[in-house]
Coordinates of C-alpha atoms in Angstrom, one line a residue:
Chain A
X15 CA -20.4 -24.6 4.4
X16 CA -19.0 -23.9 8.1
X17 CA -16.7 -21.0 9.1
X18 CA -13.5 -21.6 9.8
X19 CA -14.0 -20.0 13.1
X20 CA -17.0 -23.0 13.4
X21 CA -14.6 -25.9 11.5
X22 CA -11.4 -24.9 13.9
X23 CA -13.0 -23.4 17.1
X24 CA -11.3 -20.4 17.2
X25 CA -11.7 -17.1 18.0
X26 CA -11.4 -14.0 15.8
X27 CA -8.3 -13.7 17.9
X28 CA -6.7 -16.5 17.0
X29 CA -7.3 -15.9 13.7
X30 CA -6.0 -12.5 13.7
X31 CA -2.6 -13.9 15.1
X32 CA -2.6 -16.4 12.9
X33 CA -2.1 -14.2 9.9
X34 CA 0.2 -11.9 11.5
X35 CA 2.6 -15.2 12.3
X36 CA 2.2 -16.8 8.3
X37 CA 2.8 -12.3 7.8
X38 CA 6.1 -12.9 9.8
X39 CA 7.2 -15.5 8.7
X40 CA 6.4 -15.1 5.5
X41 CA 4.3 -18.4 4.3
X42 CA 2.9 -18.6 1.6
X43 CA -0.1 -20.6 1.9
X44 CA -2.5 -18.6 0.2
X45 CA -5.0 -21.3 0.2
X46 CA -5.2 -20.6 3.9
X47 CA -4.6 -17.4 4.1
X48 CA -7.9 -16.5 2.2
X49 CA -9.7 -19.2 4.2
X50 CA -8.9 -17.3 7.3
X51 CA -8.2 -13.9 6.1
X52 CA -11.6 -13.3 4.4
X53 CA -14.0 -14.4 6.9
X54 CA -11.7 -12.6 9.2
X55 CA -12.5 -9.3 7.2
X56 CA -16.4 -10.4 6.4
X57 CA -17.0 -10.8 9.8
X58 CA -14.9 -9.1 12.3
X59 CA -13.1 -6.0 9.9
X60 CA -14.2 -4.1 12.8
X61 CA -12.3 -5.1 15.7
X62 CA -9.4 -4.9 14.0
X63 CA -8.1 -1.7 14.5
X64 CA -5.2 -0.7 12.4
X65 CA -4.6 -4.2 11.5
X66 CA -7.3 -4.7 9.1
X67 CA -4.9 -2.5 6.2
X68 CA -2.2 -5.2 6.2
X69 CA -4.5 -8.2 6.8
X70 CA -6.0 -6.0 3.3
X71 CA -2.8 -6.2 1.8
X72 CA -2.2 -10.2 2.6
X73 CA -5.3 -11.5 1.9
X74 CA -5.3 -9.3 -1.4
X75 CA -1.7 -11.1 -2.6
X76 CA -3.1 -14.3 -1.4
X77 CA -5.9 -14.1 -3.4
X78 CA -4.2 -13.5 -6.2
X79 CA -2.4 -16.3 -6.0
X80 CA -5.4 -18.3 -5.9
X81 CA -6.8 -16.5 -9.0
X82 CA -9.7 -15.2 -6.6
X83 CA -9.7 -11.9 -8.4
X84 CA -13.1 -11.0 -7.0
X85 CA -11.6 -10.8 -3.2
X86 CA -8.5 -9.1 -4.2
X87 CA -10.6 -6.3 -6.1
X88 CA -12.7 -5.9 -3.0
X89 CA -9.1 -5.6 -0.7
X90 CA -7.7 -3.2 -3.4
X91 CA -11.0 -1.1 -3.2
X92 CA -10.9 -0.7 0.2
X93 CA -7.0 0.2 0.4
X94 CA -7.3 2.2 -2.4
X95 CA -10.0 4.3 -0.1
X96 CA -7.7 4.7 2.9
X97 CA -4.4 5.4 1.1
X98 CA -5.5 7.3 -2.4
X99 CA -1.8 8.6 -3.1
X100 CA -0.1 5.6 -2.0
X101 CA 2.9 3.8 -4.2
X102 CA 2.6 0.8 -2.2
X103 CA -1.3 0.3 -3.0
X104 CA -0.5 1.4 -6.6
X105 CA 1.9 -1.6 -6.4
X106 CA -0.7 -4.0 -5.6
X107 CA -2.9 -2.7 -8.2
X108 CA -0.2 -3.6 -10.4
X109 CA 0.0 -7.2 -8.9
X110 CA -3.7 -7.4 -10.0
X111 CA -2.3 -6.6 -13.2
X112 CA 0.0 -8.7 -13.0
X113 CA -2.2 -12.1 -12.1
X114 CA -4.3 -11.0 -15.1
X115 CA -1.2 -11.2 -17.4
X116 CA -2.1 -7.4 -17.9
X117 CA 2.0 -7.2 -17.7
X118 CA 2.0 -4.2 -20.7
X119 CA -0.4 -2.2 -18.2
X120 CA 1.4 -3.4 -14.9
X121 CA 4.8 -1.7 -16.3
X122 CA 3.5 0.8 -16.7
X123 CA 1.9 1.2 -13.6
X124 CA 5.5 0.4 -11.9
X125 CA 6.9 3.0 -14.3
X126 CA 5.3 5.6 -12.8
X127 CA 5.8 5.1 -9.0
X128 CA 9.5 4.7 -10.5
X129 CA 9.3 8.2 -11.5
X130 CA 8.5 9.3 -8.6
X131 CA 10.4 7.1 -6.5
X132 CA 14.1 6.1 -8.1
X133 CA 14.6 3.7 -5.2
X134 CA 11.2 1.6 -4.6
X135 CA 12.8 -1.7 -5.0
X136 CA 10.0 -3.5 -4.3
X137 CA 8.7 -2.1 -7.9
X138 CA 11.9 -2.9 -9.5
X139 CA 11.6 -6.0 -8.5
X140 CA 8.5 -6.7 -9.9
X141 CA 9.4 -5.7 -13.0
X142 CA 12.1 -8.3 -12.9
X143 CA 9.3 -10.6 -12.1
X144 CA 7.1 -10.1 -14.7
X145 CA 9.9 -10.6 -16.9
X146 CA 10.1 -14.1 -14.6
X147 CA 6.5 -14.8 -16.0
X148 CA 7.5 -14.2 -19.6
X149 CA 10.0 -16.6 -19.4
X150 CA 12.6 -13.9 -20.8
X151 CA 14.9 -15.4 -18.3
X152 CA 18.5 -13.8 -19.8
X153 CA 16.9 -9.9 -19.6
X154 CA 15.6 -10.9 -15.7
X155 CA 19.2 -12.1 -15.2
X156 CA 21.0 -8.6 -16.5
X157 CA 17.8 -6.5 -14.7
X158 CA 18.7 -8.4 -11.1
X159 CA 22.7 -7.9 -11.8
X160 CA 21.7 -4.3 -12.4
X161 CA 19.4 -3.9 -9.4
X162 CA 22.4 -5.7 -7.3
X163 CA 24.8 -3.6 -8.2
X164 CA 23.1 -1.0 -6.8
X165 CA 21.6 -2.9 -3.9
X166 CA 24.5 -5.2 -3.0
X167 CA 22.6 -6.2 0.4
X168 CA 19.7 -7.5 -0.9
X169 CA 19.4 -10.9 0.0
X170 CA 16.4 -12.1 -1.7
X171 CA 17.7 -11.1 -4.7
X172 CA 20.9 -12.8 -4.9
X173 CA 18.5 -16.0 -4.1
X174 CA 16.6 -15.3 -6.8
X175 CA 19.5 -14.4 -9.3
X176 CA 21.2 -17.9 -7.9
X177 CA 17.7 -19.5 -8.8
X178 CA 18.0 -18.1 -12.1
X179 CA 21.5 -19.6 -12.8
X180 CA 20.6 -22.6 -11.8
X181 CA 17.8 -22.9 -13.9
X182 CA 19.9 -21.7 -17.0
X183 CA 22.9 -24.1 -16.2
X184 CA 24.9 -21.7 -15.2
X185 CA 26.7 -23.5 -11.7
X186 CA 29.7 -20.8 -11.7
X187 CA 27.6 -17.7 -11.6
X188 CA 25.2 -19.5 -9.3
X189 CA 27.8 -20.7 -6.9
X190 CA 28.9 -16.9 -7.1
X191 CA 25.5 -15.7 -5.6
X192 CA 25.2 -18.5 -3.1
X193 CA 29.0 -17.6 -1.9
X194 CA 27.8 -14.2 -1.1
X195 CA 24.3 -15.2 0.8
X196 CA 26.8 -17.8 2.8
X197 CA 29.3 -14.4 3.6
X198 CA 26.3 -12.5 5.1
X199 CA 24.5 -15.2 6.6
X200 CA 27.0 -17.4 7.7
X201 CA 24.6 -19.5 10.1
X202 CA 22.5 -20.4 7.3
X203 CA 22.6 -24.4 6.7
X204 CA 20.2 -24.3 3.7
X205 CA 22.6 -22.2 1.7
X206 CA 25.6 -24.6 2.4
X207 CA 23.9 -27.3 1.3
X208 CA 22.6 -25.9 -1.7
X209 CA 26.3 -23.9 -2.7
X210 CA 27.7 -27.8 -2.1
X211 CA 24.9 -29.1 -4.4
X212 CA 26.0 -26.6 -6.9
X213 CA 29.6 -27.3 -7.1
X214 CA 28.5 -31.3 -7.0
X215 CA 26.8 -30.7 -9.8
X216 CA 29.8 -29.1 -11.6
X217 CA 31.9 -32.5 -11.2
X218 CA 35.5 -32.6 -11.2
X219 CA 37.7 -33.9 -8.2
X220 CA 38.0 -29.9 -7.0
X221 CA 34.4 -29.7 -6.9
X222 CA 33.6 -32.7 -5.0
X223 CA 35.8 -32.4 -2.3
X224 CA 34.3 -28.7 -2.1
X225 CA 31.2 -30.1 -1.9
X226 CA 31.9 -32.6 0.8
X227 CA 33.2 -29.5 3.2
X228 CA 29.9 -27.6 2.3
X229 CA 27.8 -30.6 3.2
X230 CA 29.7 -30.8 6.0
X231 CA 29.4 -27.4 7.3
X232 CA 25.4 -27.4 6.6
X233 CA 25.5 -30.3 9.0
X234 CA 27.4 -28.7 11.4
X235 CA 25.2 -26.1 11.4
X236 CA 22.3 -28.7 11.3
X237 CA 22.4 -32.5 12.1
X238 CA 19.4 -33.2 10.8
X239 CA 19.7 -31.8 7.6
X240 CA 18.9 -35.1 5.2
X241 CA 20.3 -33.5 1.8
X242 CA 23.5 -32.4 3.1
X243 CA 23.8 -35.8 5.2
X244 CA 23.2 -38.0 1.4
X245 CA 25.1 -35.6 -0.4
X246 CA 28.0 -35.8 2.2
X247 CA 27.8 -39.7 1.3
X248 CA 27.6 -39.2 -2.4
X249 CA 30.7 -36.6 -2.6
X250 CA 32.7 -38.9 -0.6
X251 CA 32.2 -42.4 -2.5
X252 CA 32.9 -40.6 -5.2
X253 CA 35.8 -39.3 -4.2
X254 CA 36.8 -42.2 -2.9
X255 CA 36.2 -44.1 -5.9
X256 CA 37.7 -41.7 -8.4
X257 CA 41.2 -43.1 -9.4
X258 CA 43.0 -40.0 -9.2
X259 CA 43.0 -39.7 -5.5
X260 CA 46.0 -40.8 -3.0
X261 CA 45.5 -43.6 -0.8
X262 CA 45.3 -41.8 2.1
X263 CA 42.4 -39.7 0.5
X264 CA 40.5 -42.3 -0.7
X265 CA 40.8 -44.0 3.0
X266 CA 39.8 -40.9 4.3
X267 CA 36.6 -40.2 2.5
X268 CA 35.8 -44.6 2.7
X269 CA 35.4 -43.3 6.2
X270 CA 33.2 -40.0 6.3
X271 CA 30.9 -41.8 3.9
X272 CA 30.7 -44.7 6.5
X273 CA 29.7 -41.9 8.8
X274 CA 27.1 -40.2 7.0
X275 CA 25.5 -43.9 6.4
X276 CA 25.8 -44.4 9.8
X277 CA 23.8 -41.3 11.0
X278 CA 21.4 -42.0 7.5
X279 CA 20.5 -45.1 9.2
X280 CA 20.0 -43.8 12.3
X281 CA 18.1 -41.4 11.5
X282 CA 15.9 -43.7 9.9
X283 CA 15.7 -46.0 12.4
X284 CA 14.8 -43.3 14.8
X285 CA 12.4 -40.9 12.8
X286 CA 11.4 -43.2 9.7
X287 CA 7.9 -45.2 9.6
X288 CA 7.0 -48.7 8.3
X289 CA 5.9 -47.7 4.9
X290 CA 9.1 -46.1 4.4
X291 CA 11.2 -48.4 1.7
X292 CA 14.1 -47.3 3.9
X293 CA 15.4 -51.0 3.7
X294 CA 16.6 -50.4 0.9
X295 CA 19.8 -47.5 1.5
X296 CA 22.0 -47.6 1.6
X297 CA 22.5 -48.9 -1.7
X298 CA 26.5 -48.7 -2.3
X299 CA 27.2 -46.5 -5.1
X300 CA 29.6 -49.3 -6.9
X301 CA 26.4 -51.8 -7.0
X302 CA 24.6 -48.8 -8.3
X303 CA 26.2 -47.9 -11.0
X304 CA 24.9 -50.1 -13.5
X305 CA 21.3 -47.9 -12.7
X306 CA 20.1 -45.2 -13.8
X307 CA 23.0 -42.6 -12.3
X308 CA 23.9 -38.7 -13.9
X309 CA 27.7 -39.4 -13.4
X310 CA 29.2 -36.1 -11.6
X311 CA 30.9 -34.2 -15.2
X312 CA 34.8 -35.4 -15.3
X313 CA 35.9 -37.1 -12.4
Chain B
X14 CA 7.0 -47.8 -31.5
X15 CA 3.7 -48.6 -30.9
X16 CA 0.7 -48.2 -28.3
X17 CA 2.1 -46.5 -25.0
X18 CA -0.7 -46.9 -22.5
X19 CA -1.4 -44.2 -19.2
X20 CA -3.2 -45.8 -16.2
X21 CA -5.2 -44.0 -13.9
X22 CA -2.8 -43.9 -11.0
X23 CA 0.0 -43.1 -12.8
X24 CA -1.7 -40.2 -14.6
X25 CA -3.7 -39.3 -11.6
X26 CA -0.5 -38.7 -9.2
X27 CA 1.4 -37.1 -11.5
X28 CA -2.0 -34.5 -12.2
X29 CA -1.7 -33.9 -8.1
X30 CA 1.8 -33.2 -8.3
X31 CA 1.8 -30.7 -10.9
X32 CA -1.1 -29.3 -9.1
X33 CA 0.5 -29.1 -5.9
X34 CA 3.4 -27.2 -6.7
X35 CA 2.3 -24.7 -9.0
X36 CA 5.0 -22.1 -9.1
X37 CA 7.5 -24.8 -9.2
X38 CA 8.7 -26.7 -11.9
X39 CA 8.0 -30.2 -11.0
X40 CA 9.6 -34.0 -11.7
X41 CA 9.0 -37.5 -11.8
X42 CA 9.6 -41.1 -12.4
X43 CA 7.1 -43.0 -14.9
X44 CA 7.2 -47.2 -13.9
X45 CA 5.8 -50.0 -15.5
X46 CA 5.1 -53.2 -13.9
X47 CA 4.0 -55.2 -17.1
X48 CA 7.3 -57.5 -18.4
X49 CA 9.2 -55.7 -21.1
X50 CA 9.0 -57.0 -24.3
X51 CA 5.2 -56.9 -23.7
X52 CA 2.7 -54.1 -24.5
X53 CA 3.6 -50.9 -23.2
X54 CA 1.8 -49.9 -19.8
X55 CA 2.8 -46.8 -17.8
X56 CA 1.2 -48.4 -14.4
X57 CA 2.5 -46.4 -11.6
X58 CA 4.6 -43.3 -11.3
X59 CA 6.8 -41.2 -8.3
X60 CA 6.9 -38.0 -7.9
X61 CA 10.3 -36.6 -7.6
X62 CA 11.6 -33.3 -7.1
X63 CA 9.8 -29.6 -7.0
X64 CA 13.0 -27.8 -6.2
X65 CA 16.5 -27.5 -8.2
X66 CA 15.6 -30.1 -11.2
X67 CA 18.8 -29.6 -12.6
X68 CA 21.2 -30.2 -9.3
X69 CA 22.7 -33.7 -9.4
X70 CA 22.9 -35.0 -6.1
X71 CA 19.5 -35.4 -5.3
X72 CA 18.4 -36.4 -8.7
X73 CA 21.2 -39.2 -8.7
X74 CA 19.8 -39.8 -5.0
X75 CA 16.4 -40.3 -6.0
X76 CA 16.9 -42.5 -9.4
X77 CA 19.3 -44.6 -7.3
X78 CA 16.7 -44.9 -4.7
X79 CA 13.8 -45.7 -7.1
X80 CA 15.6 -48.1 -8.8
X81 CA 16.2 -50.2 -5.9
X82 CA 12.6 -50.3 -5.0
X83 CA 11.5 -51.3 -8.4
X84 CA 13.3 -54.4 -8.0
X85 CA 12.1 -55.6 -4.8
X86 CA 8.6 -54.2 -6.5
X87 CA 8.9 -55.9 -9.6
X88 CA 8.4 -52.6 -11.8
X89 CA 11.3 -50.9 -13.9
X90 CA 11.5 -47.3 -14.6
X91 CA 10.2 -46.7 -18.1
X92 CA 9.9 -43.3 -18.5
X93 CA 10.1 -39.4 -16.7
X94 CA 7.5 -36.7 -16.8
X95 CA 8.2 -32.9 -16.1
X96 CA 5.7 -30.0 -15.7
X97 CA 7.8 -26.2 -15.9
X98 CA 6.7 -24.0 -13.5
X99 CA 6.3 -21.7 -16.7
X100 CA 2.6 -22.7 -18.0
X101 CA 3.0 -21.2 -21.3
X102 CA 6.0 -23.6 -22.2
X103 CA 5.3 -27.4 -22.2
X104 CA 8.7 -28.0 -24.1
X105 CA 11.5 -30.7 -22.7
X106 CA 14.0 -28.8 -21.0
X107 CA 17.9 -30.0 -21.1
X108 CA 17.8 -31.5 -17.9
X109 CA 14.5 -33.6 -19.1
X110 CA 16.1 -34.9 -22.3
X111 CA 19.5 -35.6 -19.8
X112 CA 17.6 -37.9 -17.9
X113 CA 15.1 -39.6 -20.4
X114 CA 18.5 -39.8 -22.3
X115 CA 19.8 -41.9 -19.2
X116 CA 16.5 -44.0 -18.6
X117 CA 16.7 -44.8 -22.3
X118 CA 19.8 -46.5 -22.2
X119 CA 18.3 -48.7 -20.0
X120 CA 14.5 -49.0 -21.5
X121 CA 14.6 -49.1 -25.2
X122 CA 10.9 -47.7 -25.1
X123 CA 11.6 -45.3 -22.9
X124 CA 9.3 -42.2 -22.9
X125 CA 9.7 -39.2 -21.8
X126 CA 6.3 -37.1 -20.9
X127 CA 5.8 -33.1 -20.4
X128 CA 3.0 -31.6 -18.9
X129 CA 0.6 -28.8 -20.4
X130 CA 0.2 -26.6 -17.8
X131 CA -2.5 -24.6 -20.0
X132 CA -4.1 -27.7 -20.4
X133 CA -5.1 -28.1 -16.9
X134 CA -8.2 -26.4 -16.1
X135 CA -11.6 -28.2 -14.9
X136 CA -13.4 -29.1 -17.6
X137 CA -10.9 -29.8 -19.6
X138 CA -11.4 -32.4 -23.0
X139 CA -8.2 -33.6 -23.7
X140 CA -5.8 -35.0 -21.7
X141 CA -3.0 -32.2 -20.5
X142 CA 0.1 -34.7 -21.7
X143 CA 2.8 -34.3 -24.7
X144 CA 4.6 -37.5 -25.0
X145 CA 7.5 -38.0 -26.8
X146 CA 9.9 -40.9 -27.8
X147 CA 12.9 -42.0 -29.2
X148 CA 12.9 -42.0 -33.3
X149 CA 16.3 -41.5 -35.3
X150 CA 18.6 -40.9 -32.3
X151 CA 16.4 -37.9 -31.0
X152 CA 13.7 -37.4 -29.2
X153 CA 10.0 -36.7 -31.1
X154 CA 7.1 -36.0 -30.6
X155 CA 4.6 -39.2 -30.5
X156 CA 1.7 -40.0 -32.3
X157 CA -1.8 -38.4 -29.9
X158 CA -3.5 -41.4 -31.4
X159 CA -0.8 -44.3 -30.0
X160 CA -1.4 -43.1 -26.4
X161 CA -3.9 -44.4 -24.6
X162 CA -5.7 -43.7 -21.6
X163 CA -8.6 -46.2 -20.5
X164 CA -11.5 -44.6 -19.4
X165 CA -10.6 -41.4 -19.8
X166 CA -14.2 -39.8 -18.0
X167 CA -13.6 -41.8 -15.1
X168 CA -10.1 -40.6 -14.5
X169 CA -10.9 -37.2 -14.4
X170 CA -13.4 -37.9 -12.4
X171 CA -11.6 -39.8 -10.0
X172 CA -9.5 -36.8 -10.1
X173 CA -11.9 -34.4 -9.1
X174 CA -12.6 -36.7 -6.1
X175 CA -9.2 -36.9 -4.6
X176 CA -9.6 -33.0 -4.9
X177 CA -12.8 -32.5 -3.6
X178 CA -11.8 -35.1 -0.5
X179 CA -8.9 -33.3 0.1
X180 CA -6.7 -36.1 -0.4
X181 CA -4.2 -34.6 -2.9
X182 CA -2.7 -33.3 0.3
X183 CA -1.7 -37.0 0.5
X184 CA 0.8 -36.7 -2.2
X185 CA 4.6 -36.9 -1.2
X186 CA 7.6 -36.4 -3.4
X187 CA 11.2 -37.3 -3.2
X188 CA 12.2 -33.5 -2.2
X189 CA 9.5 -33.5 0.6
X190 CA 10.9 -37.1 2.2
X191 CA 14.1 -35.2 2.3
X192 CA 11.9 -32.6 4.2
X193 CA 10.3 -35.4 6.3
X194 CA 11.9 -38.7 6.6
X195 CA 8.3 -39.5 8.1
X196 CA 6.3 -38.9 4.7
X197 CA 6.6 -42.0 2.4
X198 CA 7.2 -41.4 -1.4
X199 CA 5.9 -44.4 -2.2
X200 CA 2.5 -43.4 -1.5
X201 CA 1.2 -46.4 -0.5
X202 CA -1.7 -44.5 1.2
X203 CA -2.5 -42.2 -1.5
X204 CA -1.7 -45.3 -3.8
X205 CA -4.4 -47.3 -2.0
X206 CA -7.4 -44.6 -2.1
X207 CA -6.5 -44.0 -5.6
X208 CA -6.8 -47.8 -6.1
X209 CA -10.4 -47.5 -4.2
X210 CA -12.0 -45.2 -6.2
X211 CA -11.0 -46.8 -9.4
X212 CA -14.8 -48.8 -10.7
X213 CA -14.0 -52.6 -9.7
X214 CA -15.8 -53.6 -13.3
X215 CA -12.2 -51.5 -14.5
X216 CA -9.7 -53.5 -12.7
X217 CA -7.1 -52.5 -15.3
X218 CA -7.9 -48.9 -15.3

């Protein structure tokens, strides 16, 4: 089987600055990453310099994510040599535990840096993650409101706790963690869309027009944003078609869904291929409705 | 009801779905192109969403979307399969029984198909599938031996080949067109290789 350095042609360079960008930018395409990241250690560990320790560390957590338990042991080892007394190696030991459904040993491995150090929240967040893996979603729920009371800034975890909502039904208390990721990251198209997807989902007239602005706003903040752009023209044919609405309303949103079918079929036209069945939207929602549609709750 | 019968593409996509979004919970439409009325043949299936199952607009999106394309394509939507990102628990969520609720209406066999994530490991004897259907206003669990899948061996193997080739990467869902207007969810391509490595003697497979 060829390198990658061989299959590619690149250099050890390269490769080097290859992880450090999917390490930035935190990918996670662990697939690659041990591709890459192992011969990288095999066969050039030694240029490295100070570099190989975290390339250590992301190749370990990307091999356990490919259940290649034999790689992350060897990373682990060698971490564990350089940094004996270190909570964040401990940590990945207890990942390890963690991808061998250890999770009795893991906590308590995460206990005990916790002793040491009250405020690691990378630990306390893995032990709202294993309860993730147990599928005891309502205890992660009330460990993440507890860790966010405390750490009101983190965003990741309001993500995750909106994540969490969302998988238990829960639109209010998901909208709630969305509203404050939009607050602090107000630039951020991807959680407009998804706060207007939430309150879509919650139906009612309030709702929809909600969601309407939301989409809206993720397209302002970016035009080619395809979920926002359908889910502007879903919110306002529904609007439009919901009796309870004044005239002028229901002209008004006749005409931004016009709009966002407009720009659907333009982008289409510009960006779409052959094989894309694209002939077929936009299908208008009336002639739709004898199909297979969730109605939006109460309208 | 009677006989319910899996072919290999539909089986074989939704396998490379579940497979390539494994932290994710994972959804999709099951088609048949046989006439209703007729015996019951799952032919084709499309993969729908990895993120948000239980959001409305893109799910409403996407069934309106796949509906239209079954009838210029001469299939209806029969059925919806769902593998949870949690591998220890194969059971229908709310939001599956929502929408085989809603395909039901419409497809009085209508059946509604969770995958086994523990189930999926090479080597593996039995197919990784829990069907149910609709029996006494609720949804139960069918019969193993009224679900057929023709030439079992040779789907898995075929399987193994689209890994090996690397052309599960072909795969596109509805959520990843929305990511790339470019990428077709009708898999025509994937559709086609799939339809190549399937034995000629089988053409029913």
């Amino acid at each position: 089987m060829s390198s990658i350095s061989e299959l590619y042609d690149v250099c050890w360079e390269e490769m080097r600055d290859k992880l450090r960008k999917w390490r930035e930018e935190n990918y996670r395409n662990s697939e690659q990453i041990v591709d890459v990241g192992e011969e990288l250690i095999n066969e050039h560990a030694s240029k490295l310099g100070d570099d190989v320790w975290i390339i250590y560390e992301q190749v370990m957590i990307a091999a356990l994510d490919c259940s290649r338990d034999d790689l992350a042991w060897s990373c682990l080892q060698e971490l564990k040599r350089q940094f004996p007394d270190s909570h964040r190696v401990k940590r990945l030991a207890g990942m390890r535990l963690e991808a061998l459904e250890r999770y009795e040993d893991a906590n308590k491995l995460y206990d005990s840096i916790l002793q040491d150090d009250p405020t690691n929240t990378v630990t306390r967040k893995r032990k709202i993650s294993i309860l993730q893996a147990q599928g005891k979603s309502s205890e992660a729920i009330r460990e993440l409101n507890e860790y966010l009371e405390q750490f009101v800034g983190d965003q990741e975890a309001w993500h995750e706790l909106s994540e969490l909502y969302i998988n238990e039904h829960d639109y209010a208390k998901a909208a709630f963690c969305l509203e404050e990721l939009m607050m602090t990251n107000p630039h951020n198209h991807l959680y407009c869309e998804q706060y207007a997807e939430v309150k879509y989902t919650q139906g009612g007239l309030e709702n929809l027009e909600l969601a309407r602005k939301y989409f809206a706003q993720a397209l302002k903040l970016n035009n080619r944003n395809m979920r926002a752009l359908f889910g502007l023209y879903m919110s306002a044919s529904h609007i439009a078609a919901s009796p309870k609405v004044s005239a002028k309303v229901k002209k008004d949103n006749v005409k931004y869904a016009a709009w966002a079918t407009s720009q659907i079929s333009r982008a289409y036209q510009v960006r779409g291929t052959q094989e894309c069945t694209l002939g077929v939207f936009p299908v208008r929602l009336e002639d739709s409705c004898h199909t297979l549609l969730m109605e939006p709750p109460l309208l | 009801m009677g006989e319910v019968e899996l072919s290999c593409l539909a089986y074989a996509k939704m396998y490379l779905h579940a497979s390539q979004f494994p932290r994710c919970s994972v959804n999709g439409l099951l088609l048949s192109s046989s006439p209703a009325g007729g015996a019951v043949c799952i032919t084709d299936c499309v993969p729908l969403l990895h993120t948000h199952l239980s959001l409305a607009p893109i799910t409403q999106l996407a069934l309106t979307q796949v509906d239209a394309w079954c009838s210029q394509t001469h299939q209806r939507i029969m059925g919806y399969y769902q593998a949870n990102a949690c591998v220890s628990d194969s059971s229908p969520t709310p939001c599956a029984l929502k929408i085989a609720e809603k395909i039901f209406e419409q497809c009085n066999n209508a059946v509604l198909l969770m995958i086994d994530g523990e189930k999926m490991f090479p080597g593996c004897r039995v197919p990784p599938i829990v069907m149910y259907e609709r029996k006494d206003a609720r949804w139960a669990l069918k019969d193993k031996h009224t679900i057929m899948l023709r030439q079992w061996e040779e789907t898995c193997s075929i399987v193994n080949q689209l890994f090996s080739s690397g052309d599960q990467a072909l795969l596109v869902d509805f959520d990843s067109h929305l990511d790339d207007i470019t990428k077709d969810w009708t898999n025509q391509k994937l559709n086609a290789k799939i339809m190549e490595l399937v034995s000629p003697a089988n053409g029913n497979v």
